[in-house]
Structure formats: structure tokens, C-alpha cells
Amino acid sequence: MKDKCGVFGIFGHEEASWLTYLGLYALQHRGQEGTGICSTDGRRLHVHRDQGLVAEAYRGETFQHLPGHGANSTSGAGSLSNLQPLLASYRDGTIALAHNGNLVNARELHEECEHLGSIFQTTVDSEVIVHLVARAKPPDLGGRLLQALSRVRGAYSLVALTPDRMIGIRDPHGFRPLCLGKLDRAWVLASESCALDLLDAEYVREVEPGEMVTVTQEGLETRRFGGDASRSECIFEHVYFARPDSRAFGRGVNEVRVRLGRQLAREHPAEADVVMAVPDSSNAAALGFSQEAQIPLEHGLIRNHYVGRTFISPSQNLRNLGVRLKYNAVREVVEGRSVVVVDDSVVRGTTSRSLMRIVREAGARAIHFRVSSPPVKHPCYYGIDMPTYDELVANQRTLEEIRDYIGVDSLGYLSTEGMLRAVRGEDASGACAACFTGEYPVRWKRAPSKSDFEVETPEKV
Ligand code: SF4
């Protein structure tokens, strides 16, 4: 399971494309299949897109072709033709669009635009926005964008670039994060604040749900749109996706994860000698569990950071070896002991099952598997590439059946109420938790299917 994209933009700096390239490194965890940077020199846009990691997609000479004082970019998923930023010309100019999220009515709008004569170059749903912008009536770009966005439904955090401006937009529900920073006289937009830290930029604030910020040489302007839509910030950003050194939706991710772990220990205590994390995204939750349960935390599982993408093998035996490529147990920590293993989430359950086999083979006497989020029972249609209903281990299985499948002595998931309280405090409103509850904040006329979204990437272990 992965986020589909991280977006970044900077405007008003002479080294815009270099800084963007560095910012992309900080957002690499949000998408590894491909990346692109578009820059402006004030007259025209220049673009470079390539598949692979940020370290693979750019060379020193690439930046000679990305001149100027503004840039936007993504690290995300997709085939070469679907990589962002999407570059499009319309009657009054050129626009480059970087989009994090998914539109639940993209298919309907796509058909409508095609019926009216639009020719699509990609299969990414954000291209719909570009075609709607081209057809919009207002004379100014901001007005065109807002008219286009009044037609789309779903999740979008956008960074748009034209020759003379950068525009950051968050959908009225605020599903995906987008923060605003300042570096000297330049304004920066990023999916996560860790990208600002890397540049030594100051974190200013979140772009608010239903806000459009426009940056030009004259400074920054803001406009509101979307009426009184309810806030629906993705709870999974705090559970798993965002980096622990980031702020997401204005809250420190590490601090939230420690609270999730503490709450998990209160809800599902265990008699054990040691607590260990499934590294790295569960480290803070395991620390919280250990602190609350007063059981020592040790590094019982080690992750190999040098393994990139691994292609799934048809045979179960080779799939297990795929997990072993990434993780191994520390026998001295595990052997003869009763262990609590804390993971942030369980989606298909196949990785958990292989991991627990590794822990068992390292000599664990008992394994108490604890999950710092509730069972994932529903797919996400708002920008997270998640398995279908049939592939989710918690869909139509009892807790006992999941425990048996994963192969552990006890299993405890955090409750939905506990998760919401740990993330958002006493007022738990304002979050999307649809993949746990099935309560989708934005519905659709025709149920979106996986084929509506970009899924051309290889399956991963
Ligand atoms: S459905 Fe789940 S992953 Fe998707 S936005 Fe809502 S909380 Fe996030």
C-alpha cells in the first residue's frame, strides 16, 4: 500500500529546480515509480520527467534544461506517459499540474470531455482538470481553476505552475496534506514539512481545505472556495504514510504515533519480555506501547534499507524470501522470549504472515501481534493505492481467522475511537477514516474501480 504522489513547488528562487530536486528526496517515500520537475523562466515552462527514483531520474546536466526562478514537481507512480507534472497548453497559456489525490468522478468527466472533443494524452485522472481548465470561461487562471474544480469531486492537493505564477490548492475536504513554507523571499509548497526542513525553509502553515494560494513576483494571495464542506483529513497519513519527522495537517507525526502506541497498549496489554517494531514506520508506535506497558523496547527486527522494488513471485516460497530480503530477526533479542510485535497496519496480511514466520524461526516463545490502527476493511478512493475488497485480509474474516492466518499467539487491533482520539484529541471530527469504517465522506454516482486509477506499476512484496 502506498501513497500515489508527493508534490512540491517553489517560486521566487534562482535555484528553483535544484531546490525542487532536493525537496523530492524528502518526499521519495510518497512515490517511487517516477518523478518530474517543471520549471519556469518567466516566459516559458521547461519539463523533465523520468521513471525511477529521484536519484536515478536526474543528472547534473538535467538542470541546465530546467532554468528559472520557479518549479513544481512530483515523485509518484505510473508509466512514463502518465508521469507528472502534466504539461498542457490552453487558449491563454501553458500550465503544469502536479496532483496528489484521486477524483471519484474522473471517469464521468473524462467521458464528458471526450464527448466535447477533448483528446486525452494520459490515463491519470488529473488530466481531467486540465481539460476543464481549458474549457472554463473566466479570463484569469485562478477563476478558470476554480470553475474547473467546482466540477470535480474527491481528493486533490495541487501545485500548478505557469510562466508567471505558482498556485497551491487543497480540496474543500482537505483529504491530502499540503503545507506552505518560506525560504528567504521564495514561497514553497510541499506535501510534507520534512521537505521544508531539508531546504532550511521555514514552515509557515498548512494550506487550508478549500484554499487556493497564488504566488507571483508581487507576493502571495489567497482565495477560499468550496463552501462549507466537512473536513476529511486522511487519518492514514498519521498512521503510516507521512514521515515521522513531518508535520501533517498541523500535527507532528512522530508524537501522534507514540500516542497511538500508548493507546494500543491500554486497549490490548500483553504479558511479554520485550516489545519490538516492524521497522521503520512502526518505530514510534512501538516506543509508545513500550512506555505505556513498561516492557523494554528492543530492535528485534532489522530492515535492509538497500532493497528497492522487489517483484512479486508466483510461488509462496519465493514470496517469503522476498520478505526476508527486507527483514530479518535478531536471534539474541527474540530467542526463548515472549515478544510483542507492533505494526502500524495490516492490509493484505501476507507480509505480516511472512514476518511472523521469521520471528518464530528466530526462536520466539510467544508472539503477541499488535496493530496501531483498526482492521483495514475498505479500499481508498482518495489517493492511496490500496488493494481491492477481496485482497484485504480483514474483509470478511474474523479476528480469530486473521490471527490464525498471520500465525501469532494473540492479535490486537487499535479501536477506531482510540485511533481517532490519539490522532485528533477529544474532538475526533474532521478526519477521513473510510478504509476502516466504510463511511466515505465523498460518494460517487458510479463506483470507482481500480482501473479508473493508475495501476500500471508492478506488484510489490
Ligand atoms: S480512505 Fe483511508 S487512506 Fe483513504 S483518505 Fe480515507 S483514511 Fe486515508
Tab-separated table of C-alpha atoms and ligand atoms in Angstrom:
chain	number	residue	atom	x	y	z
A	1	MET	CA	0.000	0.000	0.000
A	2	LYS	CA	1.399	3.356	-0.886
A	3	ASP	CA	0.571	6.968	-1.430
A	4	LYS	CA	0.320	7.829	-5.102
A	5	CYS	CA	2.273	11.005	-5.022
A	6	GLY	CA	4.207	13.722	-3.243
A	7	VAL	CA	4.046	17.256	-4.623
A	8	PHE	CA	6.477	20.126	-4.255
A	9	GLY	CA	6.825	23.645	-5.644
A	10	ILE	CA	8.958	26.738	-5.134
A	11	PHE	CA	8.624	30.228	-6.610
A	12	GLY	CA	10.973	33.185	-6.377
A	13	HIS	CA	14.371	31.481	-6.079
A	14	GLU	CA	17.196	31.477	-8.635
A	15	GLU	CA	17.998	27.816	-7.922
A	16	ALA	CA	14.388	26.664	-8.083
A	17	SER	CA	14.871	23.397	-9.958
A	18	TRP	CA	17.878	22.331	-7.858
A	19	LEU	CA	15.967	23.014	-4.651
A	20	THR	CA	12.977	21.137	-6.053
A	21	TYR	CA	15.201	18.164	-6.787
A	22	LEU	CA	16.365	18.182	-3.152
A	23	GLY	CA	12.787	18.576	-1.920
A	24	LEU	CA	11.814	15.493	-3.920
A	25	TYR	CA	14.329	13.409	-1.988
A	26	ALA	CA	12.426	14.230	1.196
A	27	LEU	CA	9.155	13.107	-0.449
A	28	GLN	CA	10.517	9.956	-2.064
A	29	HIS	CA	8.567	7.717	0.360
A	30	ARG	CA	5.331	9.015	-1.238
A	31	GLY	CA	6.092	7.515	-4.645
A	32	GLN	CA	8.983	5.673	-6.208
A	33	GLU	CA	7.961	4.773	-9.745
A	34	GLY	CA	8.731	8.068	-11.425
A	35	THR	CA	9.287	11.765	-10.972
A	36	GLY	CA	9.166	15.031	-12.857
A	37	ILE	CA	10.167	18.673	-12.492
A	38	CYS	CA	8.760	21.582	-14.446
A	39	SER	CA	10.444	24.998	-14.211
A	40	THR	CA	9.613	28.498	-15.377
A	41	ASP	CA	11.994	31.193	-16.576
A	42	GLY	CA	9.176	33.746	-16.659
A	43	ARG	CA	8.415	33.235	-20.358
A	44	ARG	CA	8.004	29.507	-20.847
A	45	LEU	CA	7.874	26.215	-18.994
A	46	HIS	CA	10.569	23.522	-19.180
A	47	VAL	CA	9.981	19.945	-18.093
A	48	HIS	CA	11.906	16.780	-17.327
A	49	ARG	CA	10.188	13.519	-16.354
A	50	ASP	CA	11.592	10.040	-15.954
A	51	GLN	CA	10.847	6.739	-14.340
A	52	GLY	CA	12.642	5.500	-11.250
A	53	LEU	CA	13.808	7.042	-8.016
A	54	VAL	CA	14.811	10.691	-7.752
A	55	ALA	CA	18.468	9.605	-7.587
A	56	GLU	CA	18.062	7.767	-10.909
A	57	ALA	CA	15.902	10.231	-12.830
A	58	TYR	CA	18.107	13.347	-12.820
A	59	ARG	CA	21.704	14.036	-13.893
A	60	GLY	CA	23.719	17.193	-13.313
A	61	GLU	CA	23.098	18.320	-16.889
A	62	THR	CA	19.321	17.893	-16.476
A	63	PHE	CA	19.240	21.162	-14.581
A	64	GLN	CA	20.716	23.136	-17.482
A	65	HIS	CA	17.383	22.382	-19.175
A	66	LEU	CA	15.308	23.444	-16.152
A	67	PRO	CA	16.175	27.140	-15.817
A	68	GLY	CA	14.312	29.799	-13.913
A	69	HIS	CA	13.024	31.006	-10.586
A	70	GLY	CA	10.010	28.696	-10.138
A	71	ALA	CA	9.378	24.967	-10.306
A	72	ASN	CA	6.841	22.321	-9.411
A	73	SER	CA	7.296	18.592	-9.210
A	74	THR	CA	6.136	15.178	-8.119
A	75	SER	CA	7.515	11.861	-7.050
A	76	GLY	CA	4.846	9.327	-7.786
A	77	ALA	CA	3.528	6.309	-9.570
A	78	GLY	CA	2.993	5.498	-13.194
A	79	SER	CA	4.293	4.726	-16.618
A	80	LEU	CA	6.409	7.334	-18.426
A	81	SER	CA	3.410	8.778	-20.301
A	82	ASN	CA	1.474	9.212	-17.041
A	83	LEU	CA	4.195	10.937	-15.046
A	84	GLN	CA	3.554	14.395	-13.654
A	85	PRO	CA	3.689	17.359	-13.728
A	86	LEU	CA	1.191	17.235	-16.589
A	87	LEU	CA	2.012	19.952	-19.089
A	88	ALA	CA	-0.803	21.403	-21.204
A	89	SER	CA	-1.409	24.373	-23.442
A	90	TYR	CA	-4.757	26.096	-23.481
A	91	ARG	CA	-6.093	29.167	-25.272
A	92	ASP	CA	-4.421	31.692	-22.950
A	93	GLY	CA	-1.239	29.934	-21.942
A	94	THR	CA	0.515	26.887	-20.575
A	95	ILE	CA	0.084	25.136	-17.263
A	96	ALA	CA	1.952	22.348	-15.464
A	97	LEU	CA	-0.093	20.462	-12.916
A	98	ALA	CA	1.188	18.295	-10.059
A	99	HIS	CA	-1.593	16.436	-8.287
A	100	ASN	CA	-1.732	14.277	-5.167
A	101	GLY	CA	-5.084	12.531	-4.705
A	102	ASN	CA	-7.855	10.885	-6.718
A	103	LEU	CA	-11.086	12.193	-8.178
A	104	VAL	CA	-14.108	9.949	-7.645
A	105	ASN	CA	-15.921	11.319	-10.713
A	106	ALA	CA	-12.898	11.318	-13.039
A	107	ARG	CA	-14.387	8.670	-15.311
A	108	GLU	CA	-17.639	10.599	-15.855
A	109	LEU	CA	-15.786	13.851	-16.507
A	110	HIS	CA	-13.333	12.111	-18.808
A	111	GLU	CA	-16.203	10.785	-20.913
A	112	GLU	CA	-17.908	14.168	-20.902
A	113	CYS	CA	-14.742	15.991	-22.051
A	114	GLU	CA	-14.069	13.396	-24.755
A	115	HIS	CA	-17.647	13.780	-25.955
A	116	LEU	CA	-16.969	17.520	-26.310
A	117	GLY	CA	-13.833	16.879	-28.343
A	118	SER	CA	-11.004	16.779	-25.785
A	119	ILE	CA	-8.157	14.438	-26.643
A	120	PHE	CA	-6.518	12.845	-23.612
A	121	GLN	CA	-2.780	12.155	-23.593
A	122	THR	CA	-2.628	10.127	-20.357
A	123	THR	CA	-4.837	7.963	-18.185
A	124	VAL	CA	-4.269	9.975	-14.981
A	125	ASP	CA	-7.469	11.484	-13.664
A	126	SER	CA	-5.849	14.870	-13.042
A	127	GLU	CA	-5.750	15.398	-16.814
A	128	VAL	CA	-9.495	15.924	-16.497
A	129	ILE	CA	-8.715	19.092	-14.510
A	130	VAL	CA	-6.504	20.377	-17.325
A	131	HIS	CA	-9.283	19.861	-19.900
A	132	LEU	CA	-11.830	21.525	-17.628
A	133	VAL	CA	-9.455	24.485	-17.170
A	134	ALA	CA	-9.143	24.781	-20.959
A	135	ARG	CA	-12.955	24.918	-21.292
A	136	ALA	CA	-13.550	27.271	-18.343
A	137	LYS	CA	-14.874	30.766	-19.049
A	138	PRO	CA	-13.258	33.176	-16.549
A	139	PRO	CA	-10.482	35.334	-18.008
A	140	ASP	CA	-7.973	34.771	-15.193
A	141	LEU	CA	-6.266	31.463	-14.418
A	142	GLY	CA	-7.391	31.416	-10.767
A	143	GLY	CA	-11.016	31.788	-11.859
A	144	ARG	CA	-10.587	29.095	-14.511
A	145	LEU	CA	-9.109	26.694	-11.991
A	146	LEU	CA	-11.902	27.311	-9.503
A	147	GLN	CA	-14.555	26.813	-12.168
A	148	ALA	CA	-12.876	23.576	-13.248
A	149	LEU	CA	-12.578	22.354	-9.660
A	150	SER	CA	-16.237	23.053	-8.975
A	151	ARG	CA	-16.920	20.065	-11.287
A	152	VAL	CA	-14.531	17.564	-9.722
A	153	ARG	CA	-15.208	15.528	-6.593
A	154	GLY	CA	-12.688	13.772	-4.427
A	155	ALA	CA	-9.180	14.387	-3.180
A	156	TYR	CA	-6.668	16.815	-4.613
A	157	SER	CA	-3.703	18.710	-3.321
A	158	LEU	CA	-2.370	20.538	-6.367
A	159	VAL	CA	0.694	22.562	-7.209
A	160	ALA	CA	0.202	24.313	-10.564
A	161	LEU	CA	2.872	26.297	-12.383
A	162	THR	CA	2.552	28.771	-15.252
A	163	PRO	CA	5.270	31.041	-16.645
A	164	ASP	CA	4.400	33.792	-14.149
A	165	ARG	CA	2.922	32.086	-11.081
A	166	MET	CA	2.687	29.086	-8.790
A	167	ILE	CA	-0.682	28.049	-7.390
A	168	GLY	CA	-1.301	25.676	-4.483
A	169	ILE	CA	-4.781	24.243	-3.924
A	170	ARG	CA	-6.260	21.833	-1.387
A	171	ASP	CA	-9.699	20.320	-1.996
A	172	PRO	CA	-12.551	21.542	0.237
A	173	HIS	CA	-12.417	18.350	2.351
A	174	GLY	CA	-8.634	18.554	2.730
A	175	PHE	CA	-8.019	14.828	2.204
A	176	ARG	CA	-4.335	15.121	1.384
A	177	PRO	CA	-1.837	17.396	3.113
A	178	LEU	CA	-0.138	20.461	1.628
A	179	CYS	CA	1.974	22.886	3.608
A	180	LEU	CA	3.343	26.322	2.907
A	181	GLY	CA	6.874	27.450	3.706
A	182	LYS	CA	9.226	30.358	3.152
A	183	LEU	CA	12.857	30.304	2.044
A	184	ASP	CA	14.293	33.817	2.021
A	185	ARG	CA	11.989	35.633	-0.450
A	186	ALA	CA	10.730	32.422	-2.078
A	187	TRP	CA	7.498	30.618	-1.225
A	188	VAL	CA	7.498	26.834	-1.006
A	189	LEU	CA	4.651	24.292	-1.193
A	190	ALA	CA	5.137	20.661	-0.158
A	191	SER	CA	3.108	17.585	0.715
A	192	GLU	CA	5.067	17.288	3.947
A	193	SER	CA	7.094	19.639	6.084
A	194	CYS	CA	10.166	17.340	6.032
A	195	ALA	CA	10.814	18.764	2.525
A	196	LEU	CA	10.943	22.274	4.021
A	197	ASP	CA	13.348	21.143	6.751
A	198	LEU	CA	15.715	19.719	4.156
A	199	LEU	CA	15.941	23.134	2.444
A	200	ASP	CA	16.151	25.002	5.729
A	201	ALA	CA	12.868	26.686	4.810
A	202	GLU	CA	10.545	27.993	7.486
A	203	TYR	CA	7.240	26.135	7.995
A	204	VAL	CA	4.554	28.804	7.756
A	205	ARG	CA	1.264	26.861	7.885
A	206	GLU	CA	-0.938	24.290	6.181
A	207	VAL	CA	-2.784	25.320	3.044
A	208	GLU	CA	-6.351	25.098	4.377
A	209	PRO	CA	-9.027	22.823	2.907
A	210	GLY	CA	-10.779	24.830	0.176
A	211	GLU	CA	-7.929	27.332	-0.129
A	212	MET	CA	-6.065	28.461	-3.230
A	213	VAL	CA	-2.777	30.302	-2.707
A	214	THR	CA	-1.255	32.130	-5.667
A	215	VAL	CA	2.387	33.184	-5.649
A	216	THR	CA	3.720	35.739	-8.163
A	217	GLN	CA	6.692	38.130	-8.180
A	218	GLU	CA	4.419	40.531	-6.258
A	219	GLY	CA	3.860	38.106	-3.361
A	220	LEU	CA	1.198	35.700	-2.116
A	221	GLU	CA	-2.587	35.940	-2.413
A	222	THR	CA	-5.174	33.586	-1.026
A	223	ARG	CA	-8.753	32.737	-2.062
A	224	ARG	CA	-11.337	30.428	-0.497
A	225	PHE	CA	-13.699	28.106	-2.307
A	226	GLY	CA	-15.834	25.013	-1.730
A	227	GLY	CA	-18.381	26.410	0.712
A	228	ASP	CA	-18.836	24.566	3.992
A	229	ALA	CA	-17.590	21.102	3.013
A	230	SER	CA	-16.738	18.956	6.023
A	231	ARG	CA	-13.043	18.497	6.750
A	232	SER	CA	-11.888	14.918	5.971
A	233	GLU	CA	-8.135	14.733	6.538
A	234	CYS	CA	-6.683	11.292	5.804
A	235	ILE	CA	-6.043	9.549	9.127
A	236	PHE	CA	-3.656	7.135	7.414
A	237	GLU	CA	-1.150	9.944	6.872
A	238	HIS	CA	-0.520	9.885	10.612
A	239	VAL	CA	-0.789	6.113	10.973
A	240	TYR	CA	1.649	5.191	8.216
A	241	PHE	CA	2.253	7.378	5.150
A	242	ALA	CA	3.856	10.578	6.352
A	243	ARG	CA	7.438	10.652	7.559
A	244	PRO	CA	7.747	10.788	11.352
A	245	ASP	CA	9.802	13.986	11.149
A	246	SER	CA	6.953	15.735	9.296
A	247	ARG	CA	4.003	17.747	10.403
A	248	ALA	CA	0.845	16.548	8.654
A	249	PHE	CA	-2.375	18.551	8.962
A	250	GLY	CA	-0.598	20.697	11.536
A	251	ARG	CA	0.292	17.801	13.892
A	252	GLY	CA	3.712	16.249	14.491
A	253	VAL	CA	3.612	12.725	13.052
A	254	ASN	CA	6.075	11.118	15.483
A	255	GLU	CA	4.244	12.442	18.521
A	256	VAL	CA	0.913	11.142	17.183
A	257	ARG	CA	2.382	7.690	16.528
A	258	VAL	CA	3.715	7.449	20.076
A	259	ARG	CA	0.195	8.247	21.301
A	260	LEU	CA	-1.241	5.553	19.016
A	261	GLY	CA	1.162	3.032	20.563
A	262	ARG	CA	0.264	4.091	24.110
A	263	GLN	CA	-3.436	3.765	23.373
A	264	LEU	CA	-2.838	0.348	21.812
A	265	ALA	CA	-1.087	-0.838	24.993
A	266	ARG	CA	-4.040	0.338	27.089
A	267	GLU	CA	-6.545	-1.438	24.844
A	268	HIS	CA	-4.538	-4.642	24.257
A	269	PRO	CA	-1.987	-5.287	27.007
A	270	ALA	CA	0.216	-8.388	26.761
A	271	GLU	CA	2.407	-10.457	29.078
A	272	ALA	CA	5.754	-10.234	27.329
A	273	ASP	CA	9.503	-9.848	27.843
A	274	VAL	CA	10.152	-7.420	25.024
A	275	VAL	CA	8.426	-5.037	22.588
A	276	MET	CA	9.706	-4.706	19.033
A	277	ALA	CA	8.650	-2.696	15.999
A	278	VAL	CA	8.199	-3.674	12.390
A	279	PRO	CA	10.647	-1.018	11.182
A	280	ASP	CA	10.559	1.791	10.214
A	281	SER	CA	7.027	3.169	10.141
A	282	SER	CA	6.050	1.376	13.385
A	283	ASN	CA	9.046	2.510	15.451
A	284	ALA	CA	7.236	5.350	17.220
A	285	ALA	CA	4.105	3.285	17.925
A	286	ALA	CA	6.271	0.501	19.387
A	287	LEU	CA	8.001	3.078	21.585
A	288	GLY	CA	4.610	4.305	22.820
A	289	PHE	CA	3.496	0.734	23.540
A	290	SER	CA	6.714	0.005	25.414
A	291	GLN	CA	6.413	3.193	27.514
A	292	GLU	CA	2.794	2.537	28.419
A	293	ALA	CA	3.196	-1.198	29.089
A	294	GLN	CA	6.560	-0.724	30.847
A	295	ILE	CA	8.082	-3.514	28.775
A	296	PRO	CA	11.527	-2.828	27.292
A	297	LEU	CA	11.759	-1.926	23.607
A	298	GLU	CA	14.459	-3.708	21.608
A	299	HIS	CA	15.410	-3.877	17.944
A	300	GLY	CA	14.276	-7.396	17.210
A	301	LEU	CA	13.589	-6.906	13.510
A	302	ILE	CA	16.093	-5.316	11.166
A	303	ARG	CA	15.146	-3.816	7.839
A	304	ASN	CA	17.504	-3.840	4.893
A	305	HIS	CA	17.398	-0.273	3.576
A	306	TYR	CA	19.218	-1.130	0.369
A	307	VAL	CA	16.402	-3.211	-1.102
A	308	GLY	CA	14.368	-1.228	-3.589
A	309	ARG	CA	11.462	-2.642	-5.506
A	310	THR	CA	11.064	-6.400	-5.447
A	311	PHE	CA	8.796	-8.107	-7.946
A	312	ILE	CA	6.290	-10.499	-6.530
A	313	SER	CA	6.895	-14.135	-7.368
A	314	PRO	CA	4.139	-16.575	-8.198
A	315	SER	CA	5.419	-19.144	-5.714
A	316	GLN	CA	4.759	-18.696	-1.992
A	317	ASN	CA	8.237	-19.935	-1.142
A	318	LEU	CA	9.908	-17.203	-3.198
A	319	ARG	CA	7.460	-14.605	-1.833
A	320	ASN	CA	8.616	-15.464	1.683
A	321	LEU	CA	12.191	-14.984	0.563
A	322	GLY	CA	11.126	-11.568	-0.793
A	323	VAL	CA	10.100	-10.520	2.713
A	324	ARG	CA	13.383	-11.949	4.038
A	325	LEU	CA	15.193	-9.675	1.608
A	326	LYS	CA	13.735	-6.750	3.525
A	327	TYR	CA	13.597	-8.018	7.106
A	328	ASN	CA	15.493	-10.322	9.413
A	329	ALA	CA	15.096	-11.090	13.127
A	330	VAL	CA	17.825	-10.609	15.732
A	331	ARG	CA	18.046	-14.039	17.354
A	332	GLU	CA	19.551	-12.752	20.639
A	333	VAL	CA	16.568	-10.464	21.140
A	334	VAL	CA	13.907	-12.992	20.218
A	335	GLU	CA	15.037	-16.485	21.213
A	336	GLY	CA	13.113	-18.071	24.088
A	337	ARG	CA	11.161	-14.884	24.779
A	338	SER	CA	7.574	-13.785	24.670
A	339	VAL	CA	7.519	-10.818	22.262
A	340	VAL	CA	5.093	-8.037	21.402
A	341	VAL	CA	5.475	-7.091	17.734
A	342	VAL	CA	3.924	-3.708	16.881
A	343	ASP	CA	2.943	-2.902	13.299
A	344	ASP	CA	1.146	0.242	12.102
A	345	SER	CA	-1.363	-1.500	9.836
A	346	VAL	CA	-2.216	-4.808	8.202
A	347	VAL	CA	-3.538	-4.679	4.655
A	348	ARG	CA	-3.205	-7.947	2.744
A	349	GLY	CA	-1.668	-9.752	5.709
A	350	THR	CA	0.830	-11.576	3.534
A	351	THR	CA	3.839	-9.562	4.719
A	352	SER	CA	2.756	-9.890	8.382
A	353	ARG	CA	2.436	-13.641	7.956
A	354	SER	CA	5.915	-13.993	6.442
A	355	LEU	CA	7.397	-11.667	9.051
A	356	MET	CA	5.891	-13.590	11.934
A	357	ARG	CA	7.320	-16.771	10.491
A	358	ILE	CA	10.754	-15.122	10.597
A	359	VAL	CA	10.211	-14.150	14.244
A	360	ARG	CA	9.009	-17.665	15.092
A	361	GLU	CA	12.010	-19.261	13.378
A	362	ALA	CA	14.310	-16.977	15.380
A	363	GLY	CA	13.018	-18.783	18.483
A	364	ALA	CA	10.177	-16.626	19.891
A	365	ARG	CA	8.314	-18.499	22.667
A	366	ALA	CA	5.128	-16.483	22.075
A	367	ILE	CA	4.205	-13.704	19.629
A	368	HIS	CA	1.652	-11.032	20.545
A	369	PHE	CA	0.950	-9.070	17.397
A	370	ARG	CA	-0.397	-5.568	17.992
A	371	VAL	CA	-1.562	-3.156	15.297
A	372	SER	CA	-1.699	0.591	15.925
A	373	SER	CA	-4.758	1.073	13.671
A	374	PRO	CA	-8.078	-0.760	13.216
A	375	PRO	CA	-8.621	-3.520	10.609
A	376	VAL	CA	-8.474	-2.138	7.048
A	377	LYS	CA	-11.753	-3.382	5.554
A	378	HIS	CA	-12.420	-0.987	2.677
A	379	PRO	CA	-10.392	0.363	-0.263
A	380	CYS	CA	-9.363	4.001	-0.520
A	381	TYR	CA	-10.649	6.128	-3.404
A	382	TYR	CA	-8.909	9.316	-2.319
A	383	GLY	CA	-5.326	8.864	-3.447
A	384	ILE	CA	-3.909	5.815	-1.719
A	385	ASP	CA	-3.107	2.820	-3.867
A	386	MET	CA	-4.809	0.127	-1.821
A	387	PRO	CA	-5.880	-3.446	-2.592
A	388	THR	CA	-9.460	-4.277	-3.565
A	389	TYR	CA	-12.010	-5.697	-1.104
A	390	ASP	CA	-11.098	-9.283	-1.951
A	391	GLU	CA	-7.425	-8.699	-1.209
A	392	LEU	CA	-7.883	-7.093	2.217
A	393	VAL	CA	-7.250	-9.688	4.900
A	394	ALA	CA	-9.752	-8.096	7.322
A	395	ASN	CA	-12.566	-8.120	4.785
A	396	GLN	CA	-14.976	-10.884	5.753
A	397	ARG	CA	-12.569	-12.566	8.183
A	398	THR	CA	-12.996	-12.732	11.943
A	399	LEU	CA	-10.248	-11.606	14.288
A	400	GLU	CA	-9.574	-15.248	15.143
A	401	GLU	CA	-9.251	-16.142	11.456
A	402	ILE	CA	-6.790	-13.289	10.900
A	403	ARG	CA	-4.777	-14.339	13.976
A	404	ASP	CA	-4.647	-17.874	12.665
A	405	TYR	CA	-3.665	-16.693	9.144
A	406	ILE	CA	-0.849	-14.481	10.422
A	407	GLY	CA	0.283	-17.231	12.778
A	408	VAL	CA	0.545	-15.472	16.145
A	409	ASP	CA	-0.476	-16.328	19.704
A	410	SER	CA	-2.583	-13.204	20.185
A	411	LEU	CA	-3.714	-10.331	17.986
A	412	GLY	CA	-4.976	-6.873	18.965
A	413	TYR	CA	-6.017	-4.001	16.696
A	414	LEU	CA	-6.474	-0.463	17.956
A	415	SER	CA	-10.124	0.612	18.077
A	416	THR	CA	-11.383	3.291	15.676
A	417	GLU	CA	-12.303	5.541	18.636
A	418	GLY	CA	-8.854	5.021	20.170
A	419	MET	CA	-7.144	5.867	16.884
A	420	LEU	CA	-9.203	8.997	16.314
A	421	ARG	CA	-8.623	10.215	19.870
A	422	ALA	CA	-4.874	9.546	19.679
A	423	VAL	CA	-4.572	11.428	16.383
A	424	ARG	CA	-7.033	14.283	16.818
A	425	GLY	CA	-7.626	14.633	20.568
A	426	GLU	CA	-11.035	14.861	22.195
A	427	ASP	CA	-12.692	16.375	19.102
A	428	ALA	CA	-12.267	13.494	16.680
A	429	SER	CA	-14.224	15.159	13.864
A	430	GLY	CA	-12.522	16.327	10.693
A	431	ALA	CA	-10.841	13.057	9.719
A	432	CYS	CA	-11.414	10.565	6.940
A	433	ALA	CA	-11.223	7.007	8.290
A	434	ALA	CA	-13.222	5.387	5.479
A	435	CYS	CA	-10.829	2.497	4.877
A	436	PHE	CA	-11.553	1.398	8.457
A	437	THR	CA	-15.217	2.329	8.764
A	438	GLY	CA	-16.598	2.292	5.212
A	439	GLU	CA	-18.058	5.783	5.815
A	440	TYR	CA	-16.855	7.569	2.695
A	441	PRO	CA	-17.073	11.355	3.087
A	442	VAL	CA	-17.391	11.919	-0.681
A	443	ARG	CA	-19.571	9.457	-2.557
A	444	TRP	CA	-19.763	8.738	-6.253
A	445	LYS	CA	-22.505	8.064	-8.769
A	446	ARG	CA	-20.694	5.165	-10.360
A	447	ALA	CA	-18.448	3.184	-8.015
A	448	PRO	CA	-14.835	3.893	-8.952
A	449	SER	CA	-12.870	0.789	-9.838
A	450	LYS	CA	-9.170	0.252	-9.638
A	451	SER	CA	-8.941	0.618	-13.401
A	452	ASP	CA	-10.151	4.208	-13.032
A	453	PHE	CA	-6.905	4.985	-11.323
A	454	GLU	CA	-3.389	4.486	-12.448
A	455	VAL	CA	-2.294	0.960	-11.519
A	456	GLU	CA	0.328	0.254	-14.123
A	457	THR	CA	3.039	-0.357	-11.598
A	458	PRO	CA	4.389	-3.808	-10.800
A	459	GLU	CA	3.053	-5.571	-7.733
A	460	LYS	CA	5.361	-5.400	-4.782
A	461	VAL	CA	6.190	-7.694	-1.920
B	1	SF4	S1	-9.957	6.032	2.907
B	1	SF4	FE1	-8.262	5.685	4.353
B	1	SF4	S2	-6.384	6.022	3.199
B	1	SF4	FE2	-8.094	6.897	2.006
B	1	SF4	S3	-8.160	9.073	2.587
B	1	SF4	FE3	-9.583	7.998	3.933
B	1	SF4	S4	-8.330	7.430	5.733
B	1	SF4	FE4	-6.940	7.982	4.088
